[in-house]
Short mmCIF file of C-alpha atoms and ligand atoms in Angstrom, two decimals:
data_model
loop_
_atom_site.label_atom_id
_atom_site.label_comp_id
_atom_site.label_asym_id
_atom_site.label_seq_id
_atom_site.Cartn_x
_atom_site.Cartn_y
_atom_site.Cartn_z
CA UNK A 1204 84.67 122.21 107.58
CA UNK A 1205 87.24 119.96 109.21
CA UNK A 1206 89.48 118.33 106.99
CA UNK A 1207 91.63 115.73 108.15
CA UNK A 1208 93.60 112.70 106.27
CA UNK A 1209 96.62 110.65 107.36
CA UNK A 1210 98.85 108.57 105.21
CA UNK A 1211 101.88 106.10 106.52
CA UNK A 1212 105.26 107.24 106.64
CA UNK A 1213 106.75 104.53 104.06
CA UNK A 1214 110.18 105.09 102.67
CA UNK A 1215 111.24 105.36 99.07
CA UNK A 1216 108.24 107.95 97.77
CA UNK A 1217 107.29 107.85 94.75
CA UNK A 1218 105.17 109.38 91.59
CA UNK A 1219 101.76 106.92 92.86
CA UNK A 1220 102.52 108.61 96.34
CA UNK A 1221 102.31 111.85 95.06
CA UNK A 1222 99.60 111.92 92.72
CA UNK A 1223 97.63 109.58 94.19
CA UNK A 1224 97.46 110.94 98.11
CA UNK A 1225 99.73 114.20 98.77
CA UNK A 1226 98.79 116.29 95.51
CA UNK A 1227 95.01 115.49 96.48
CA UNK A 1228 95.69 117.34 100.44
CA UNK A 1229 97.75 120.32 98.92
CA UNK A 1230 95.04 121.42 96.81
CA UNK A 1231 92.31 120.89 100.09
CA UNK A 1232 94.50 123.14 101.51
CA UNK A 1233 94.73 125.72 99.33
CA UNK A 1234 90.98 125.78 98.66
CA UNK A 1235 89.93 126.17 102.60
CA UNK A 1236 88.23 128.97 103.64
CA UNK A 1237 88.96 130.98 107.02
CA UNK A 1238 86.58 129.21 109.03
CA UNK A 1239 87.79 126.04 107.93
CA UNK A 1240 90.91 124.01 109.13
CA UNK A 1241 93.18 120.81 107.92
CA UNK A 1242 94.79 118.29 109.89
CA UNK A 1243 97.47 116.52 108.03
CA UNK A 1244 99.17 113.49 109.99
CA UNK A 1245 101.99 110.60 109.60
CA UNK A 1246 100.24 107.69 110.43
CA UNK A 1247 103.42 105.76 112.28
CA UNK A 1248 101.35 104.34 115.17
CA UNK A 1249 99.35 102.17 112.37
CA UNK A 1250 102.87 102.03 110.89
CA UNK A 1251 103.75 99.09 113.36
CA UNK A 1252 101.86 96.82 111.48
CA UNK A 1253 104.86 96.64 109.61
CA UNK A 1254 108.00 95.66 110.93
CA UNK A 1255 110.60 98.21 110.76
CA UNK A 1256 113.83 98.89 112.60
CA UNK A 1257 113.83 102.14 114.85
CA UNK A 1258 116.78 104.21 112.37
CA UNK A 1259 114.80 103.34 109.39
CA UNK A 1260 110.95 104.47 110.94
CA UNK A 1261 112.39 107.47 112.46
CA UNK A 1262 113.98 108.47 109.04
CA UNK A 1263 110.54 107.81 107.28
CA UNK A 1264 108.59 110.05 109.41
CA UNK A 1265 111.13 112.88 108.74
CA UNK A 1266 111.23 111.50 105.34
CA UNK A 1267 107.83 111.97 104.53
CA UNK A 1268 107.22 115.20 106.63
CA UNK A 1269 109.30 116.79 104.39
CA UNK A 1270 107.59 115.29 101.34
CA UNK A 1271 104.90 117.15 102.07
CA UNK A 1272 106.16 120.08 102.96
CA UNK A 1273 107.92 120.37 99.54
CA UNK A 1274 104.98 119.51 97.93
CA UNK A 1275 103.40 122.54 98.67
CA UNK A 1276 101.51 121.76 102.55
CA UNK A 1277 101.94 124.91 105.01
CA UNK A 1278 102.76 123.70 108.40
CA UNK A 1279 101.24 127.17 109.95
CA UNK A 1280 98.09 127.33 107.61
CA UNK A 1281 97.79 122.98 108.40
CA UNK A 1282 98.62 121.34 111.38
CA UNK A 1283 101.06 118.77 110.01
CA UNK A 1284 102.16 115.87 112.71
CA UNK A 1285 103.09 112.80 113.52
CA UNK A 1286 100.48 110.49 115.36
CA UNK A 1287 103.20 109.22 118.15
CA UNK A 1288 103.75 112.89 119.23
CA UNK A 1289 99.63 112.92 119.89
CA UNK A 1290 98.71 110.28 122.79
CA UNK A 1291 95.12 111.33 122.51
CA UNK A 1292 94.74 109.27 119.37
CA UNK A 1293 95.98 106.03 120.82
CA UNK A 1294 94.11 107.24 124.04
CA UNK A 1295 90.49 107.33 122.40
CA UNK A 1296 91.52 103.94 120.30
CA UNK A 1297 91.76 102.21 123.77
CA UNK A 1298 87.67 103.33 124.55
CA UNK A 1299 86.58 102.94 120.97
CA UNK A 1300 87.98 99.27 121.16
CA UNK A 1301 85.01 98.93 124.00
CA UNK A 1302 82.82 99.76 120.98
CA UNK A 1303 83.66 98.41 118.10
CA UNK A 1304 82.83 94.79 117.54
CA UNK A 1305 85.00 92.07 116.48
CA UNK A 1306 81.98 91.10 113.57
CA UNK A 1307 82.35 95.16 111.84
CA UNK A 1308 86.35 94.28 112.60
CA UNK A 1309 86.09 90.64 110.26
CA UNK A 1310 84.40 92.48 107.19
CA UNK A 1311 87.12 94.83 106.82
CA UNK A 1312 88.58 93.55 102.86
CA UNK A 1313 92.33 95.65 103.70
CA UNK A 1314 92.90 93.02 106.77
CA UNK A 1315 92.19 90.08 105.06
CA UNK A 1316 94.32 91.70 101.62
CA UNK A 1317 97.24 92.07 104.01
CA UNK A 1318 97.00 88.66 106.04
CA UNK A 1319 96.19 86.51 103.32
CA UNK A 1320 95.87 82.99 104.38
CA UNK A 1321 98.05 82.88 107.51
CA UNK A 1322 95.38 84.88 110.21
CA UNK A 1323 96.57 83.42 113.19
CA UNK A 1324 99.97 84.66 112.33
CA UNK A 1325 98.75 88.44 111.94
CA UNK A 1326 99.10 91.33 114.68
CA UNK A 1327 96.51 92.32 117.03
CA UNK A 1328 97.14 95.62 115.30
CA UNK A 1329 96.55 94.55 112.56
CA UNK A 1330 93.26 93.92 113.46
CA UNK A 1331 92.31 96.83 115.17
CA UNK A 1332 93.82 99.03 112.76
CA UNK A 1333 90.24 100.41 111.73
CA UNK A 1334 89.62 101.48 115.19
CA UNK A 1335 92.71 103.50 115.32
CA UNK A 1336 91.82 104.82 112.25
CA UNK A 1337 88.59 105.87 113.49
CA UNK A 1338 89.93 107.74 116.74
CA UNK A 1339 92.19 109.76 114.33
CA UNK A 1340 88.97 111.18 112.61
CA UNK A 1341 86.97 111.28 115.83
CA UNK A 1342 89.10 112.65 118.25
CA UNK A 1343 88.70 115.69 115.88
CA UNK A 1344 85.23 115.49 114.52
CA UNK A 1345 86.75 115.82 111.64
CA UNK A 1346 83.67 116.31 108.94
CA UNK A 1347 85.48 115.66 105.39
CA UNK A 1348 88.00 112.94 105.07
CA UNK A 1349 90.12 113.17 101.86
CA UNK A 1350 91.27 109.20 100.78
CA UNK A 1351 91.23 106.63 98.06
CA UNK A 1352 88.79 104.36 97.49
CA UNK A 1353 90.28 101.63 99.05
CA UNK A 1354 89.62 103.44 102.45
CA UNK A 1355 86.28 103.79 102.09
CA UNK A 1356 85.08 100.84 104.34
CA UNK A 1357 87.34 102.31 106.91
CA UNK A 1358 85.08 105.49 106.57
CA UNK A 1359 82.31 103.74 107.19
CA UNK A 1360 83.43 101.19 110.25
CA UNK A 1361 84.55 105.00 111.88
CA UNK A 1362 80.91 106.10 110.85
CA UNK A 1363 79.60 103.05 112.84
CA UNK A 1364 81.60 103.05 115.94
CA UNK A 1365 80.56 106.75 115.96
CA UNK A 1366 76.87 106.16 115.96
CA UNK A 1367 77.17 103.20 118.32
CA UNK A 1368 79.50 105.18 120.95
CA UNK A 1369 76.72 108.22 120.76
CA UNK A 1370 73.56 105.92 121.40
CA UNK A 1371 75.38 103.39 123.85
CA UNK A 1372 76.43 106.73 126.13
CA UNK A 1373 73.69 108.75 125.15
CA UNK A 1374 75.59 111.62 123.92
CA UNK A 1375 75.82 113.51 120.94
CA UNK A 1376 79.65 113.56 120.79
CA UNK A 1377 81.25 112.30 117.59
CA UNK A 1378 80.20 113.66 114.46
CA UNK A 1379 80.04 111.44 111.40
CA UNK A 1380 82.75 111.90 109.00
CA UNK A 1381 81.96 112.14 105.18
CA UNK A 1382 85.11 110.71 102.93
CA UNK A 1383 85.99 112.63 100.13
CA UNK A 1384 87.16 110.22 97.31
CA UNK A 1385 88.60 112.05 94.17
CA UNK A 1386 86.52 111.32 90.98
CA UNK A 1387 89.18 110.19 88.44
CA UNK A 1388 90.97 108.41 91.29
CA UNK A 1389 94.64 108.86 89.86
CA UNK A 1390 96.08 105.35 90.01
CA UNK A 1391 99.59 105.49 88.70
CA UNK A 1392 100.73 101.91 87.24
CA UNK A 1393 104.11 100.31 87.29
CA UNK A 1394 106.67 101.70 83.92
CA UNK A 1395 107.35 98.00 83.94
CA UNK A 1396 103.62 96.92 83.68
CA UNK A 1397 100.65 98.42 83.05
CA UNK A 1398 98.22 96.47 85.32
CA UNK A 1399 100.75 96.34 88.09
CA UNK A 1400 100.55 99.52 90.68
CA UNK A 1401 103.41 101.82 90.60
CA UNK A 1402 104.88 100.69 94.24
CA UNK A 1403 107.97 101.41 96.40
CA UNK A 1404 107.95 97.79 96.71
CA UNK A 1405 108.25 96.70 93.03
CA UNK A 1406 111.86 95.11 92.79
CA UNK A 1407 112.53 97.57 89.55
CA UNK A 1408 113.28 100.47 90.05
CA UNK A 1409 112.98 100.85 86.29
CA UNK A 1410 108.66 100.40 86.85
CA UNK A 1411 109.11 103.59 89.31
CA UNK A 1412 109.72 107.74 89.37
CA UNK A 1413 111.19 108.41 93.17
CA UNK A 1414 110.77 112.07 94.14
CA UNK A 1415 114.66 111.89 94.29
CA UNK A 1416 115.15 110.94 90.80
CA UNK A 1417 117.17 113.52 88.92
CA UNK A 1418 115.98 115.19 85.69
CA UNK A 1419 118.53 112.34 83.65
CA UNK A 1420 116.63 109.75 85.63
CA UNK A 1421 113.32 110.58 85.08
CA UNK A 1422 113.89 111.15 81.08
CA UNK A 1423 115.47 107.92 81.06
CA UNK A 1424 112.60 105.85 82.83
CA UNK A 1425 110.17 107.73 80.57
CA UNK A 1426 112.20 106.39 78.04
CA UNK A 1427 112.39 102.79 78.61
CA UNK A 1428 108.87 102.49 79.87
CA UNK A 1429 107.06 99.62 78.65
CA UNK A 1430 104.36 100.52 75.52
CA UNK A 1431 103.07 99.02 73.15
CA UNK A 1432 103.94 99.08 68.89
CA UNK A 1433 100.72 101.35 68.20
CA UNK A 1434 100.05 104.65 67.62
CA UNK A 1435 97.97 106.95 70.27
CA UNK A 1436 94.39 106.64 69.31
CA UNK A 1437 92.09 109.91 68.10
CA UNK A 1438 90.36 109.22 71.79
CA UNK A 1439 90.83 107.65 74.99
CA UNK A 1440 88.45 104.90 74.21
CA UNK A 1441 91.01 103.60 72.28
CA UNK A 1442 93.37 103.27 75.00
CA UNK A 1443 91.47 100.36 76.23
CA UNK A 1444 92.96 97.13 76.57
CA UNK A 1445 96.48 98.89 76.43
CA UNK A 1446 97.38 98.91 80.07
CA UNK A 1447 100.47 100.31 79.22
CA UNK A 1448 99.66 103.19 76.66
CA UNK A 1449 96.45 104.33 79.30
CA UNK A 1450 98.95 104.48 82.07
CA UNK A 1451 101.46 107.13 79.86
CA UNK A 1452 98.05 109.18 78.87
CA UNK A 1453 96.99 109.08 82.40
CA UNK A 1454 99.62 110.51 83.80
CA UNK A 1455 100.41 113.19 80.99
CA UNK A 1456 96.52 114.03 81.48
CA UNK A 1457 97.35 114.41 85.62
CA UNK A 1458 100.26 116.80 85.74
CA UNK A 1459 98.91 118.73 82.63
CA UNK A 1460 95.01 119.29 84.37
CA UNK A 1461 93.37 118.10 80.82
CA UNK A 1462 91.51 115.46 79.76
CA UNK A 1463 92.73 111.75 78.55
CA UNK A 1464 90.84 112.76 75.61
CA UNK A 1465 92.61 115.91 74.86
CA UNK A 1466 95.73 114.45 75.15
CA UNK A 1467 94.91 111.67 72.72
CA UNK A 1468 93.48 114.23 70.31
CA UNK A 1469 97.24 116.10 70.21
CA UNK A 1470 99.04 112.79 70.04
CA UNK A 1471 96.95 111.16 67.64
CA UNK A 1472 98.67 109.02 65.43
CA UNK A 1473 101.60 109.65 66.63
CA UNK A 1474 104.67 107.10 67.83
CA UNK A 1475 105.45 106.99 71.68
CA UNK A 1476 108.86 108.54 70.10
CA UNK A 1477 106.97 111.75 70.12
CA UNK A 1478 104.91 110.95 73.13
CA UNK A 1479 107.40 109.88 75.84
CA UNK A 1480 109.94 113.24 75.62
CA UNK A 1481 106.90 115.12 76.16
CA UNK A 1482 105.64 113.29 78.89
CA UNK A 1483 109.21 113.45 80.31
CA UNK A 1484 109.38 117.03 80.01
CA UNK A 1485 106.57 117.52 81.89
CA UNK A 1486 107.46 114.97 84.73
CA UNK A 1487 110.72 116.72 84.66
CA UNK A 1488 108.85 120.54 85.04
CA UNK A 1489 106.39 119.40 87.54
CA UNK A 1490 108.76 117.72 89.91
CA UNK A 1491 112.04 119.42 89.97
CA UNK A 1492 110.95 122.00 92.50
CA UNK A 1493 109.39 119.41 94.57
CA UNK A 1494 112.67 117.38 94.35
CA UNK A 1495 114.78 120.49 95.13
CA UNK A 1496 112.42 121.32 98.24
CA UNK A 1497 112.62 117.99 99.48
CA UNK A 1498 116.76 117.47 99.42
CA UNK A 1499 116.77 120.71 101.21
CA UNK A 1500 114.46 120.14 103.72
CA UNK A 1501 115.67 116.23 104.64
CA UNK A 1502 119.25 117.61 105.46
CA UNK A 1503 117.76 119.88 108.90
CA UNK A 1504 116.00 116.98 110.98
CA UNK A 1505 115.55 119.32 113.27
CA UNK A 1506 113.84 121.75 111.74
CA UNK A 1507 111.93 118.96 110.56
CA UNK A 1508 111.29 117.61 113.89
CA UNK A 1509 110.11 121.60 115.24
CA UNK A 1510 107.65 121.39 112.69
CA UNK A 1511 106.33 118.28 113.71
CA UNK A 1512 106.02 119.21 117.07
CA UNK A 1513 104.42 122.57 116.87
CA UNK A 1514 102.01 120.36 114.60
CA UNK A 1515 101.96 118.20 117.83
CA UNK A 1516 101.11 121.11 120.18
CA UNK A 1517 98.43 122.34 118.42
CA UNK A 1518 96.75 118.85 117.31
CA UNK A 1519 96.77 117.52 121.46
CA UNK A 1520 95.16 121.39 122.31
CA UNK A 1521 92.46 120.29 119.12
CA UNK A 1522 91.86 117.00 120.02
CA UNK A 1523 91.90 117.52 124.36
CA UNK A 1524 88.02 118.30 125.01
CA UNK A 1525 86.65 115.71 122.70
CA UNK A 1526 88.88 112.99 124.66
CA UNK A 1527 87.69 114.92 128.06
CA UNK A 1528 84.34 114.13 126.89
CA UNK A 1529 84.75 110.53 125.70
CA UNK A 1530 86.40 109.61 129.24
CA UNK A 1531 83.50 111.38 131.25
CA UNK A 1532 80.70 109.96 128.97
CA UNK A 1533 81.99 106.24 129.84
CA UNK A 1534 82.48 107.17 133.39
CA UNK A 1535 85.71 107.18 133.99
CA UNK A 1536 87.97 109.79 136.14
CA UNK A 1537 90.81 110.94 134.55
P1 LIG B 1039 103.26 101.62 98.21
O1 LIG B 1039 102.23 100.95 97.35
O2 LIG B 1039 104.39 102.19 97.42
O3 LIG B 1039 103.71 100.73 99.35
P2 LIG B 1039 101.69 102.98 100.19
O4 LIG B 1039 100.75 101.82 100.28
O5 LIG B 1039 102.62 103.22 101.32
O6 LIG B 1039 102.53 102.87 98.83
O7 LIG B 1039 100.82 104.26 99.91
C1 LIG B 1039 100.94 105.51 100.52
C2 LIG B 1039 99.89 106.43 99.90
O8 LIG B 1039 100.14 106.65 98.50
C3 LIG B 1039 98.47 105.90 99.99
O9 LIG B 1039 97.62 107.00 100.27
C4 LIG B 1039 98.20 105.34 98.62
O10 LIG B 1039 96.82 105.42 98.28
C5 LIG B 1039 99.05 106.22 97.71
N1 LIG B 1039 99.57 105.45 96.57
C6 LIG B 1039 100.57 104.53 96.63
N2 LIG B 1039 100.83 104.01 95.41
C7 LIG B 1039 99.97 104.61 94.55
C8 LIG B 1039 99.76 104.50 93.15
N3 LIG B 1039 100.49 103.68 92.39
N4 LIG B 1039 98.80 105.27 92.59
C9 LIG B 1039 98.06 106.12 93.36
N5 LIG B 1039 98.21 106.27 94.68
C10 LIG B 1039 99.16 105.53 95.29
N1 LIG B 1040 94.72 103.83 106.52
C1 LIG B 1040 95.09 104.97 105.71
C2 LIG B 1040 95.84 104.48 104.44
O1 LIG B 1040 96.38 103.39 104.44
C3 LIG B 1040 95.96 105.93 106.47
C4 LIG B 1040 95.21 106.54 107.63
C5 LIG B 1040 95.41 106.30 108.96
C6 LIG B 1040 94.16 107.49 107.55
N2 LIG B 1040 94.55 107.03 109.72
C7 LIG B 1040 93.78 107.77 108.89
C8 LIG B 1040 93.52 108.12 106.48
C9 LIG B 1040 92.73 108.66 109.17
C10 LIG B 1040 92.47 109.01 106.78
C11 LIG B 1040 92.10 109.26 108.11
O2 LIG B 1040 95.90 105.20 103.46
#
């Protein structure tokens, strides 16, 4: 098994961030056998799609390298890195863009999400995004790829330009990558509102937890979180149609590892006066040592930076003969 999953180095991380990606790799991690291995990577080269000056990017990679590494990944059992520091993945983008068609490229739902209505006005990169993506998994033959469901297609446009590449050259190099999408996909909604996505980008920073929010913080935005007048229910059935109240549950349900139904069955009938301290007492337990990890390790860049390029070292020596092979299956002397 070769696990490998990337995410972008955004500033400003957050509870969604956590529970929704990073939680998902540190527990990959610590279920791998011997024979197994996990690459773990800061997308920043796809990070260009999104203009950002050069303090601020190189303070997000550090930013979110340390993230992880408080939140429980091993940079000597994982190879943790930064794509930049790894040429072969823009390398093997560059052939794969001789593959992939520009018709697989126009189906893809994130690019037309992101550029809306104005798709002259969008980046090349942008566009070819995907096929990065792709040469991050292939370059690796990476066989399981932990992500949410929104990255499925992805999955499947690196599945295509995989079979394509291997017929077209008549090799059997790439192996096809299998996603792994976590069943109860944790989707953490805005505090503010409950059909809203808990984002660094929300304009509240009432609707979010940061994983640099004090304890006083977090009890407070617990606090003030939007609900509704109602009791919890006996069951999580009757959460529906309460955005906000499903949201709470959720999230106790997450950090406690129960059910939404056994956490209605405790509550039940009970205020969100007895719900919320609780819930903020366990937000509070679960990421204080994260927090406490994280302040720590953002203060030593450069111990930050050695582990990204030991990461680096041992990601290029991973990813060398499959880009050897790529090159000398098109032909071309390198
Ligand atoms: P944001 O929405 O704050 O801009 P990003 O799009 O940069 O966050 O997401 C980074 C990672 O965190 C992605 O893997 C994404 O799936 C995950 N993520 C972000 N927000 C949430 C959320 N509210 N719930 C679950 N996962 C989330
Ligand atoms: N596109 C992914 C996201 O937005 C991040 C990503 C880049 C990725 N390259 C990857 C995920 C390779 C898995 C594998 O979440």
């Amino acid at each position: 098994m070769r696990v490998l999953s990337g995410i972008q180095p955004t500033g400003n991380l957050h509870l969604g961030n956590y529970l929704g990606a990073i939680r998902n790799w540190v527990r990959m991690q610590d279920e791998m056998d011997a024979d197994s291995q996990c690459f773990f990577f800061l997308a920043d080269m796809h990070s260009i799609t999104v203009h950002e000056g050069r303090e601020q990017r190189i303070r997000n990679v550090r930013d979110m390298a340390a993230a992880l590494v408080a939140a429980g990944i091993d940079p000597d059992r994982s190879v943790l890195f930064n794509q930049a520091r790894v040429p072969a993945h823009a390398e093997l983008c560059w052939l794969l863009n001789g593959t992939a068609r520009i018709g697989w490229l126009n189906r893809m739902t994130q690019f037309k999400d992101k550029v809306g209505k104005d798709r002259e006005g969008a980046s090349i990169g942008l566009f070819v995004y995907p096929v990065l993506q792709a040469a991050d998994i292939l370059v690796y033959n990476a066989t399981h790829v932990p992500v949410g469901e929104d990255q499925k297609q992805h999955l499947e446009l690196a599945r295509d330009i995989a079979t394509k590449f291997n017929t077209d050259f008549g090799v059997e190099l790439f192996t096809l990558p299998d996603p792994i999408i976590p069943r109860e996909s944790a989707r953490i909604m805005s505090f503010r509102d409950g059909t809203a996505k808990m984002s660094k980008s929300d304009p509240s920073d009432m609707s979010r937890i940061n994983l640099t929010d004090d304890d006083d913080a977090i009890m407070q935005k617990v606090k003030k979180a939007k609900t509704d007048p109602e009791p919890l229910p006996e069951t999580a059935e009757g959460l529906a149609g309460r955005p906000e109240a499903n949201n709470l549950v959720g999230i106790y349900a997450t950090l406690a590892g129960r059910t939404a139904d056994a956490v209605c069955a405790e509550f039940a009938g009970k205020g969100f006066g007895a719900f919320k301290p609780a819930l903020g007492e366990l937000l509070v337990e679960t990421l204080r040592p994260i927090r406490s990890r994280f302040m720590e390790l953002r203060t030593d860049d450069a111990a930050l930076d050695a582990i990204l390029e030991k990461g680096a070292a041992r990601a290029s020596a991973a990813a060398e003969p499959t880009l050897r092979a790529a090159y000398d299956a098109m032909g071309l002397m390198r």
